[in-house]
CSV table of C-alpha atoms in Angstrom, one decimal:
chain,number,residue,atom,x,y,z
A,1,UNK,CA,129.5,-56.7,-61.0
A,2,UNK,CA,130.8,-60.2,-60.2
A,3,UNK,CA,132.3,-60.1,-56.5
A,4,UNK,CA,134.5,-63.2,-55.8
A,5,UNK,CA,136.1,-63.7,-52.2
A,6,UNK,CA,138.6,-66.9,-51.6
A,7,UNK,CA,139.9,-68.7,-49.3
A,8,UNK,CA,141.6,-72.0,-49.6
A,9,UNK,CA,138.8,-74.8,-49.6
A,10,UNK,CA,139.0,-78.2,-52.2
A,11,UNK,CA,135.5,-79.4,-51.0
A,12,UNK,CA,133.1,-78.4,-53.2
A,13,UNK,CA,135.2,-76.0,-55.5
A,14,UNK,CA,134.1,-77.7,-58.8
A,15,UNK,CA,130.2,-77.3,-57.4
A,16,UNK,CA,130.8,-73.4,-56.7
A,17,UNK,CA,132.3,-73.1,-60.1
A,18,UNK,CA,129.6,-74.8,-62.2
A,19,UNK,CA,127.2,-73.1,-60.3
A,20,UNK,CA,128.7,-69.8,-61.2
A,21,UNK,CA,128.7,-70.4,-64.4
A,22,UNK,CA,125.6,-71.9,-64.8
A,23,UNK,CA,124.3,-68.6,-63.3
A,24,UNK,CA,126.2,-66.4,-65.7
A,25,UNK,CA,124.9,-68.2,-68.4
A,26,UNK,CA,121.1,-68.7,-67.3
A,27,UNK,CA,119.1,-65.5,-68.7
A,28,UNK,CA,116.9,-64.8,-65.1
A,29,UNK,CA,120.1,-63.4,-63.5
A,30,UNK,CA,120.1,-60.7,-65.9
A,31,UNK,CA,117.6,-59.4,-64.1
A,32,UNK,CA,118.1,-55.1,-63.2
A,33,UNK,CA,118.4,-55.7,-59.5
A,34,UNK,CA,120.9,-56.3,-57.2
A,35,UNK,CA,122.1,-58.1,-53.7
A,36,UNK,CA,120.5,-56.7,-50.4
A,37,UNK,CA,123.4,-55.1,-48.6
A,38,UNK,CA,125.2,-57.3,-45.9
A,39,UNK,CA,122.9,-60.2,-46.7
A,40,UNK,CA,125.4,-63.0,-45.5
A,41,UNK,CA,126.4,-61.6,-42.7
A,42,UNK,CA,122.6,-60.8,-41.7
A,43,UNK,CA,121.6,-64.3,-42.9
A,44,UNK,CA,124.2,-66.2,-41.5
A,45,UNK,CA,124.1,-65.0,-37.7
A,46,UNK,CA,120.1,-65.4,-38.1
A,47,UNK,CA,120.6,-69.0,-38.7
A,48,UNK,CA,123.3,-69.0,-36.0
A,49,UNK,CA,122.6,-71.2,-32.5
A,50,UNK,CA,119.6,-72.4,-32.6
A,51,UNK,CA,118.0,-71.0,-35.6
A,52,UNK,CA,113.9,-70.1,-35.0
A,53,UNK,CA,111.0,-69.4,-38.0
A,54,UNK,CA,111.0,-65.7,-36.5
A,55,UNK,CA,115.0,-65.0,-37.0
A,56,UNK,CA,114.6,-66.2,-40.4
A,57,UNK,CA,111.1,-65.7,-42.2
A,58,UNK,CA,111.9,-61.8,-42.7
A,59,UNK,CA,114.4,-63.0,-45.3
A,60,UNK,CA,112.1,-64.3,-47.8
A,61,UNK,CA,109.5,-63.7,-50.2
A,62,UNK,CA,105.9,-64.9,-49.7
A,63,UNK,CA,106.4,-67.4,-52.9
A,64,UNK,CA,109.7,-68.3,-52.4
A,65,UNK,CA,110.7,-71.9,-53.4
A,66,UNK,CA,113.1,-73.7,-51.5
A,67,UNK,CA,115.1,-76.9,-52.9
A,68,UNK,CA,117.8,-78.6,-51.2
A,69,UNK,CA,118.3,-82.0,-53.0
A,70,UNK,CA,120.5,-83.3,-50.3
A,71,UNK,CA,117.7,-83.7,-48.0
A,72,UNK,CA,115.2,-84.7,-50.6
A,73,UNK,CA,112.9,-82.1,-50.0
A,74,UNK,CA,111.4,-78.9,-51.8
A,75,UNK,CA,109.3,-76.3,-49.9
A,76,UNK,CA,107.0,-73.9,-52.0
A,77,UNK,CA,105.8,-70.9,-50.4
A,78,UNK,CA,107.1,-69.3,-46.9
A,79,UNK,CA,104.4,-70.8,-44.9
A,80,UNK,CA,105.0,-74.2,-45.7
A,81,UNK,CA,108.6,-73.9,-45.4
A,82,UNK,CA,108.5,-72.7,-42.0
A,83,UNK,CA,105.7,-74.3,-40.8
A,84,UNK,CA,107.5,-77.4,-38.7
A,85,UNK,CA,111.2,-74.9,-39.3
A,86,UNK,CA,111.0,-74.5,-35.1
A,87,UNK,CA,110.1,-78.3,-34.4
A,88,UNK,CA,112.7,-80.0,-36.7
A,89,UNK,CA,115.7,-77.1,-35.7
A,90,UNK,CA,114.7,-78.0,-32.1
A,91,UNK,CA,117.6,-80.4,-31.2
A,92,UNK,CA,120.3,-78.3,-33.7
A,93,UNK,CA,122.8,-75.7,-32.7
A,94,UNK,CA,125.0,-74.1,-35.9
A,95,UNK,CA,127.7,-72.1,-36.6
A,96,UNK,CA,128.6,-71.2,-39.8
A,97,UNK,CA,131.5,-70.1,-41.5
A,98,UNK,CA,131.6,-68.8,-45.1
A,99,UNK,CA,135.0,-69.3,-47.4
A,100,UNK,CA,133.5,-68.3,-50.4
A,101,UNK,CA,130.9,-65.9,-51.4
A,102,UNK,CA,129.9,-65.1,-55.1
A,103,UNK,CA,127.6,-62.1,-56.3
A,104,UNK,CA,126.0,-61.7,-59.4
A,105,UNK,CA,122.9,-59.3,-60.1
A,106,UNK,CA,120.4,-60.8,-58.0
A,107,UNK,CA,122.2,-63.6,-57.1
A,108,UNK,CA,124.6,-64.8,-54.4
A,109,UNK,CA,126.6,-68.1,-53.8
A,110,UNK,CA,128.2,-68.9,-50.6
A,111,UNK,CA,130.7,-72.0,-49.6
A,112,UNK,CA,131.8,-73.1,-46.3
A,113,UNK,CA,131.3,-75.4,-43.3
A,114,UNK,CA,128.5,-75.6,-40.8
A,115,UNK,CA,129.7,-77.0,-37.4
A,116,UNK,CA,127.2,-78.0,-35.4
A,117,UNK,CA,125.4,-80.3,-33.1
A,118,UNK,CA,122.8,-82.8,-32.9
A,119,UNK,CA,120.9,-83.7,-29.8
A,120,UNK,CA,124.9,-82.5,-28.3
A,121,UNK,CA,126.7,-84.5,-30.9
A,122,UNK,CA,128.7,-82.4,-33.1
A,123,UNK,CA,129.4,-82.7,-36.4
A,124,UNK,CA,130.7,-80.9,-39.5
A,125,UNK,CA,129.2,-80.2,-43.2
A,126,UNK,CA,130.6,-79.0,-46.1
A,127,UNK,CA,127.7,-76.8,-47.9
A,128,UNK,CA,126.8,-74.6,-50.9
A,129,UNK,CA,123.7,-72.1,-50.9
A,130,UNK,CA,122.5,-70.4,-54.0
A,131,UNK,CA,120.1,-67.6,-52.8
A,132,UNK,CA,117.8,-65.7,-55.7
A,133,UNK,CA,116.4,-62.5,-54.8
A,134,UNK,CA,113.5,-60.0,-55.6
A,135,UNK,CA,113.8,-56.4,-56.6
A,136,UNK,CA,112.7,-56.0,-52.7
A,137,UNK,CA,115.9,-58.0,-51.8
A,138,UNK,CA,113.6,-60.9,-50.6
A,139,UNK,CA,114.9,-64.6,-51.4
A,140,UNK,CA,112.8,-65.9,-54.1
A,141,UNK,CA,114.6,-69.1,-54.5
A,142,UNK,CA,117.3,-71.0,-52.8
A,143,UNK,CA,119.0,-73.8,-53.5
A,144,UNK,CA,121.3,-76.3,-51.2
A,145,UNK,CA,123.6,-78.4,-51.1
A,146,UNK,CA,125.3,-79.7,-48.2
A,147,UNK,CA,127.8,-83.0,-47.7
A,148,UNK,CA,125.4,-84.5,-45.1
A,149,UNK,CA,127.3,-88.1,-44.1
A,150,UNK,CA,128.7,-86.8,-40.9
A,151,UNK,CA,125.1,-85.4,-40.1
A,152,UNK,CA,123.7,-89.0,-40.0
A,153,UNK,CA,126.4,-90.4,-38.1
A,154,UNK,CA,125.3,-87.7,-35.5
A,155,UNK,CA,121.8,-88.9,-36.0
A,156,UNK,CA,122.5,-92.8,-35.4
A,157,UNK,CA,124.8,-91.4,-32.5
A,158,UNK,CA,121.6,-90.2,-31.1
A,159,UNK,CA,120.0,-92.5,-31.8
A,160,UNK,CA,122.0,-95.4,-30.7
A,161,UNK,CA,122.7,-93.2,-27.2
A,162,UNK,CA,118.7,-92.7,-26.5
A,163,UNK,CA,118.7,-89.2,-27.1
Protein backbone atom coordinates (compact mmCIF):
# COMPACT_ATOMS: atom_id res chain seq x y z
CA UNK A 1 0.00 0.00 0.00
CA UNK A 2 1.79 3.18 -1.12
CA UNK A 3 -0.02 6.37 0.67
CA UNK A 4 0.99 9.62 -0.95
CA UNK A 5 -0.38 13.02 0.50
CA UNK A 6 0.53 16.52 -1.45
CA UNK A 7 0.68 19.70 -1.03
CA UNK A 8 2.35 22.27 -3.09
CA UNK A 9 6.19 22.42 -2.06
CA UNK A 10 9.33 22.83 -4.88
CA UNK A 11 12.01 22.43 -2.03
CA UNK A 12 13.09 19.25 -1.93
CA UNK A 13 10.57 17.50 -4.33
CA UNK A 14 13.29 15.73 -6.48
CA UNK A 15 14.89 14.40 -2.86
CA UNK A 16 11.38 12.97 -1.75
CA UNK A 17 11.04 11.40 -5.13
CA UNK A 18 14.39 9.63 -5.31
CA UNK A 19 13.95 8.64 -2.00
CA UNK A 20 10.76 6.95 -2.79
CA UNK A 21 12.03 5.22 -5.29
CA UNK A 22 15.05 4.19 -3.97
CA UNK A 23 12.88 2.65 -1.21
CA UNK A 24 10.59 0.82 -3.65
CA UNK A 25 13.45 -0.52 -5.27
CA UNK A 26 15.67 -1.51 -2.12
CA UNK A 27 14.68 -5.26 -1.05
CA UNK A 28 14.54 -4.43 3.05
CA UNK A 29 11.17 -2.54 2.56
CA UNK A 30 9.61 -5.68 1.43
CA UNK A 31 9.61 -6.53 4.74
CA UNK A 32 5.77 -8.19 6.09
CA UNK A 33 5.14 -5.28 8.41
CA UNK A 34 3.65 -2.16 8.36
CA UNK A 35 3.62 1.71 9.69
CA UNK A 36 2.61 2.19 13.45
CA UNK A 37 -0.76 3.94 13.37
CA UNK A 38 -0.70 7.90 13.64
CA UNK A 39 3.02 7.80 13.78
CA UNK A 40 3.58 11.48 12.39
CA UNK A 41 1.24 13.03 14.12
CA UNK A 42 2.52 11.23 17.45
CA UNK A 43 6.14 11.96 16.40
CA UNK A 44 5.82 15.20 15.34
CA UNK A 45 3.99 16.91 18.39
CA UNK A 46 6.72 14.87 20.61
CA UNK A 47 9.37 16.76 18.93
CA UNK A 48 7.20 19.91 19.22
CA UNK A 49 8.51 22.97 21.66
CA UNK A 50 11.21 22.14 23.22
CA UNK A 51 11.76 18.57 22.37
CA UNK A 52 13.26 16.30 25.66
CA UNK A 53 15.04 12.52 25.46
CA UNK A 54 11.72 11.39 27.50
CA UNK A 55 9.10 12.69 24.74
CA UNK A 56 11.04 11.04 22.22
CA UNK A 57 13.10 7.76 23.24
CA UNK A 58 9.61 5.66 23.39
CA UNK A 59 9.81 5.89 19.57
CA UNK A 60 12.75 3.91 18.91
CA UNK A 61 14.28 0.65 19.02
CA UNK A 62 17.25 -0.19 21.36
CA UNK A 63 19.67 -0.55 18.13
CA UNK A 64 18.35 1.97 16.11
CA UNK A 65 20.82 3.88 13.89
CA UNK A 66 20.43 7.42 13.26
CA UNK A 67 22.11 9.32 10.17
CA UNK A 68 21.50 12.74 9.30
CA UNK A 69 24.36 13.77 6.84
CA UNK A 70 23.43 17.39 7.07
CA UNK A 71 24.83 17.66 10.51
CA UNK A 72 27.61 15.31 9.90
CA UNK A 73 26.82 13.03 12.46
CA UNK A 74 25.55 9.32 12.86
CA UNK A 75 24.22 7.90 16.24
CA UNK A 76 24.18 4.06 16.76
CA UNK A 77 22.14 2.76 19.39
CA UNK A 78 19.28 4.74 21.57
CA UNK A 79 21.58 5.47 24.34
CA UNK A 80 24.02 7.17 22.55
CA UNK A 81 21.71 9.03 20.57
CA UNK A 82 19.99 10.50 23.38
CA UNK A 83 22.57 10.79 25.68
CA UNK A 84 23.45 14.79 25.25
CA UNK A 85 19.57 14.91 23.09
CA UNK A 86 18.35 17.31 26.35
CA UNK A 87 21.60 19.43 26.57
CA UNK A 88 22.04 20.24 22.84
CA UNK A 89 17.79 20.80 22.32
CA UNK A 90 18.25 23.07 25.33
CA UNK A 91 18.28 26.54 23.62
CA UNK A 92 15.71 25.14 20.53
CA UNK A 93 11.91 25.57 20.32
CA UNK A 94 10.23 23.72 16.92
CA UNK A 95 7.24 23.56 15.20
CA UNK A 96 6.82 21.40 12.48
CA UNK A 97 4.73 21.24 9.64
CA UNK A 98 4.49 18.17 7.35
CA UNK A 99 3.54 18.72 3.32
CA UNK A 100 4.27 15.52 2.32
CA UNK A 101 4.10 12.17 3.83
CA UNK A 102 4.92 8.76 2.04
CA UNK A 103 4.15 5.15 3.28
CA UNK A 104 5.52 2.14 2.17
CA UNK A 105 5.56 -1.34 4.24
CA UNK A 106 7.67 -0.39 7.06
CA UNK A 107 8.62 2.76 5.85
CA UNK A 108 7.55 6.31 5.96
CA UNK A 109 8.88 9.63 4.34
CA UNK A 110 7.85 13.01 5.46
CA UNK A 111 8.63 16.68 3.78
CA UNK A 112 8.01 19.98 5.31
CA UNK A 113 9.37 22.95 7.16
CA UNK A 114 10.57 23.24 10.72
CA UNK A 115 10.19 26.87 12.09
CA UNK A 116 11.94 27.38 14.98
CA UNK A 117 14.21 29.27 17.27
CA UNK A 118 17.57 29.49 18.40
CA UNK A 119 18.61 31.00 21.69
CA UNK A 120 15.05 33.32 20.47
CA UNK A 121 16.22 33.73 16.93
CA UNK A 122 13.96 32.22 14.59
CA UNK A 123 14.60 30.55 11.62
CA UNK A 124 13.16 28.21 9.07
CA UNK A 125 14.37 24.66 7.48
CA UNK A 126 13.28 22.83 4.79
CA UNK A 127 13.63 18.96 5.78
CA UNK A 128 13.18 15.33 4.71
CA UNK A 129 12.99 12.32 7.31
CA UNK A 130 13.05 8.72 6.30
CA UNK A 131 11.92 6.65 9.37
CA UNK A 132 12.49 2.55 9.10
CA UNK A 133 10.50 0.61 11.52
CA UNK A 134 10.41 -2.82 13.35
CA UNK A 135 7.62 -5.38 13.31
CA UNK A 136 7.07 -3.68 16.95
CA UNK A 137 6.60 -0.31 15.11
CA UNK A 138 9.84 0.91 16.68
CA UNK A 139 12.22 3.16 14.46
CA UNK A 140 15.12 1.13 13.47
CA UNK A 141 16.69 3.57 11.22
CA UNK A 142 16.28 7.13 10.29
CA UNK A 143 17.68 9.16 8.01
CA UNK A 144 17.71 13.32 7.64
CA UNK A 145 18.07 15.72 5.69
CA UNK A 146 17.38 19.20 6.46
CA UNK A 147 18.44 22.65 4.35
CA UNK A 148 20.36 23.97 7.43
CA UNK A 149 21.83 27.60 6.06
CA UNK A 150 19.22 29.67 7.84
CA UNK A 151 20.03 27.53 11.09
CA UNK A 152 23.61 28.90 11.17
CA UNK A 153 22.74 32.36 10.45
CA UNK A 154 20.68 31.86 13.75
CA UNK A 155 23.70 30.42 15.34
CA UNK A 156 26.23 33.40 14.33
CA UNK A 157 23.06 35.63 15.30
CA UNK A 158 23.68 34.24 18.63
CA UNK A 159 26.55 34.24 18.68
CA UNK A 160 27.43 37.63 17.52
CA UNK A 161 24.42 38.97 20.08
CA UNK A 162 26.21 37.11 23.35
CA UNK A 163 23.56 34.76 23.68
Amino acid sequence: TLIIRFKTSDSMKSLVFISLLLLKLNSTVAQAHSTPPNFVKRYYEAYSGRPTALKLASFYSDSVVLDDPTFDWKGEGKETIFKNFDKSNEPNHYTWRVDQVFEIKNTIITEGELSATYKEIPYRMRFVNIFHFDEKGLIIGQYDYFDNADYYKAVNAARLLGK
